[in-house]
Amino acid sequence: MGPVITALEKLQAIERDLSQVRRRKKARMRAVKAQEARIEKHKLERDSLHQTAIERRKQADDLELTLRQNEEHIDKLRVTLNAAKTNKEYAALLTQINTQKADNAKFEEQALKVLGEVDGLKAQVAETDKHIEQEESRLTEINAGSAEEIEKLDTMLTKLQTQRDEAAGALPESILALFDRLSGQYDGEALAKVEVSGRRAPYTYTCGGCFMSLNAEHANALRTRDEVRQCDNCQRILYIDPSEG
Ligand SMILES: [Zn+2]
């Protein structure tokens, strides 16, 4: 194995570490975002409950107002009743009073029901507030832990980047460009090992990246020359373990 393939393998090992550290950093940042979204959802829920409680309260107030007005009306009817001149007039007023009373009983029942709903909604708002508080302290924890972890990961990234620059310096520009393109495409895995199978010649060869079969020509060339050869299917740069096949 020649210096070009050796340098590429080294670069690939660094690139793999870089990808892994970048993934860890991304996951950390996602955890913060997810927690923020969770809190936002609770806050929307809370606002909606609060709004409904205000509307119900207003409804209960309206019912109570109607109730009071009706009671005043009943009082007036009673005064008229006491001054009734005939039995017929008396009976008519009494019916009116009783009807009004029956209506009021319904209004009262309704108002109590709505007030009960208001209490229930208030309890839900308080519960949600407690929830938000818990989630916010959880966010503080996540943020603190993440800041520390992200700082550590950033240090690792800087170190790996320096190593990567060094390793990249050993390669011709065109090969490096090819490596970078493939590395981006295959998440840091620009190289693929030629897998050799069979006990004796003719051996069969497959690409360790995409598992498609490879011509023996690739393997023969890689054993004798320090050459960049790519899988015909996935285009990954091939390398071979000289002890195999
Ligand atoms: Zn392949």
mmCIF file with all atom_site columns, N, CA, C and O in Angstrom, residues 49-59 121:
data_model
loop_
_atom_site.group_PDB
_atom_site.id
_atom_site.type_symbol
_atom_site.label_atom_id
_atom_site.label_alt_id
_atom_site.label_comp_id
_atom_site.label_asym_id
_atom_site.label_entity_id
_atom_site.label_seq_id
_atom_site.pdbx_PDB_ins_code
_atom_site.Cartn_x
_atom_site.Cartn_y
_atom_site.Cartn_z
_atom_site.occupancy
_atom_site.B_iso_or_equiv
_atom_site.pdbx_formal_charge
_atom_site.auth_seq_id
_atom_site.auth_comp_id
_atom_site.auth_asym_id
_atom_site.auth_atom_id
_atom_site.pdbx_PDB_model_num
ATOM 1  N N  . LEU A 1 49  ? -56.782 27.727 28.023 1.00 0.00 ? 49  LEU A N  1
ATOM 2  C CA . LEU A 1 49  ? -57.597 27.403 29.202 1.00 0.00 ? 49  LEU A CA 1
ATOM 3  C C  . LEU A 1 49  ? -58.012 28.684 29.931 1.00 0.00 ? 49  LEU A C  1
ATOM 4  O O  . LEU A 1 49  ? -59.158 28.840 30.347 1.00 0.00 ? 49  LEU A O  1
ATOM 5  N N  . HIS A 1 50  ? -57.047 29.582 30.055 1.00 0.00 ? 50  HIS A N  1
ATOM 6  C CA . HIS A 1 50  ? -57.297 30.840 30.745 1.00 0.00 ? 50  HIS A CA 1
ATOM 7  C C  . HIS A 1 50  ? -58.375 31.645 30.021 1.00 0.00 ? 50  HIS A C  1
ATOM 8  O O  . HIS A 1 50  ? -59.285 32.197 30.650 1.00 0.00 ? 50  HIS A O  1
ATOM 9  N N  . GLN A 1 51  ? -58.263 31.676 28.708 1.00 0.00 ? 51  GLN A N  1
ATOM 10 C CA . GLN A 1 51  ? -59.231 32.406 27.874 1.00 0.00 ? 51  GLN A CA 1
ATOM 11 C C  . GLN A 1 51  ? -60.635 31.821 28.051 1.00 0.00 ? 51  GLN A C  1
ATOM 12 O O  . GLN A 1 51  ? -61.608 32.557 28.234 1.00 0.00 ? 51  GLN A O  1
ATOM 13 N N  . THR A 1 52  ? -60.723 30.491 28.017 1.00 0.00 ? 52  THR A N  1
ATOM 14 C CA . THR A 1 52  ? -62.020 29.829 28.192 1.00 0.00 ? 52  THR A CA 1
ATOM 15 C C  . THR A 1 52  ? -62.591 30.139 29.569 1.00 0.00 ? 52  THR A C  1
ATOM 16 O O  . THR A 1 52  ? -63.799 30.377 29.711 1.00 0.00 ? 52  THR A O  1
ATOM 17 N N  . ALA A 1 53  ? -61.741 30.169 30.597 1.00 0.00 ? 53  ALA A N  1
ATOM 18 C CA . ALA A 1 53  ? -62.192 30.475 31.961 1.00 0.00 ? 53  ALA A CA 1
ATOM 19 C C  . ALA A 1 53  ? -62.793 31.881 32.011 1.00 0.00 ? 53  ALA A C  1
ATOM 20 O O  . ALA A 1 53  ? -63.847 32.090 32.638 1.00 0.00 ? 53  ALA A O  1
ATOM 21 N N  . ILE A 1 54  ? -62.153 32.832 31.334 1.00 0.00 ? 54  ILE A N  1
ATOM 22 C CA . ILE A 1 54  ? -62.661 34.220 31.310 1.00 0.00 ? 54  ILE A CA 1
ATOM 23 C C  . ILE A 1 54  ? -64.043 34.267 30.635 1.00 0.00 ? 54  ILE A C  1
ATOM 24 O O  . ILE A 1 54  ? -64.976 34.906 31.140 1.00 0.00 ? 54  ILE A O  1
ATOM 25 N N  . GLU A 1 55  ? -64.174 33.553 29.514 1.00 0.00 ? 55  GLU A N  1
ATOM 26 C CA . GLU A 1 55  ? -65.454 33.535 28.792 1.00 0.00 ? 55  GLU A CA 1
ATOM 27 C C  . GLU A 1 55  ? -66.573 32.926 29.646 1.00 0.00 ? 55  GLU A C  1
ATOM 28 O O  . GLU A 1 55  ? -67.690 33.448 29.703 1.00 0.00 ? 55  GLU A O  1
ATOM 29 N N  . ARG A 1 56  ? -66.260 31.803 30.320 1.00 0.00 ? 56  ARG A N  1
ATOM 30 C CA . ARG A 1 56  ? -67.259 31.136 31.171 1.00 0.00 ? 56  ARG A CA 1
ATOM 31 C C  . ARG A 1 56  ? -67.673 32.048 32.330 1.00 0.00 ? 56  ARG A C  1
ATOM 32 O O  . ARG A 1 56  ? -68.833 32.111 32.714 1.00 0.00 ? 56  ARG A O  1
ATOM 33 N N  . ARG A 1 57  ? -66.682 32.728 32.877 1.00 0.00 ? 57  ARG A N  1
ATOM 34 C CA . ARG A 1 57  ? -66.942 33.623 34.008 1.00 0.00 ? 57  ARG A CA 1
ATOM 35 C C  . ARG A 1 57  ? -67.932 34.720 33.576 1.00 0.00 ? 57  ARG A C  1
ATOM 36 O O  . ARG A 1 57  ? -68.854 35.065 34.291 1.00 0.00 ? 57  ARG A O  1
ATOM 37 N N  . LYS A 1 58  ? -67.726 35.223 32.371 1.00 0.00 ? 58  LYS A N  1
ATOM 38 C CA . LYS A 1 58  ? -68.581 36.274 31.834 1.00 0.00 ? 58  LYS A CA 1
ATOM 39 C C  . LYS A 1 58  ? -70.003 35.734 31.651 1.00 0.00 ? 58  LYS A C  1
ATOM 40 O O  . LYS A 1 58  ? -70.978 36.400 31.985 1.00 0.00 ? 58  LYS A O  1
ATOM 41 N N  . GLN A 1 59  ? -70.072 34.509 31.157 1.00 0.00 ? 59  GLN A N  1
ATOM 42 C CA . GLN A 1 59  ? -71.362 33.838 30.963 1.00 0.00 ? 59  GLN A CA 1
ATOM 43 C C  . GLN A 1 59  ? -72.102 33.711 32.302 1.00 0.00 ? 59  GLN A C  1
ATOM 44 O O  . GLN A 1 59  ? -73.304 33.993 32.389 1.00 0.00 ? 59  GLN A O  1
ATOM 45 N N  . LEU A 1 121 ? -61.615 24.942 35.293 1.00 0.00 ? 121 LEU A N  1
ATOM 46 C CA . LEU A 1 121 ? -60.644 25.536 34.361 1.00 0.00 ? 121 LEU A CA 1
ATOM 47 C C  . LEU A 1 121 ? -59.495 26.204 35.122 1.00 0.00 ? 121 LEU A C  1
ATOM 48 O O  . LEU A 1 121 ? -58.327 26.074 34.753 1.00 0.00 ? 121 LEU A O  1
#
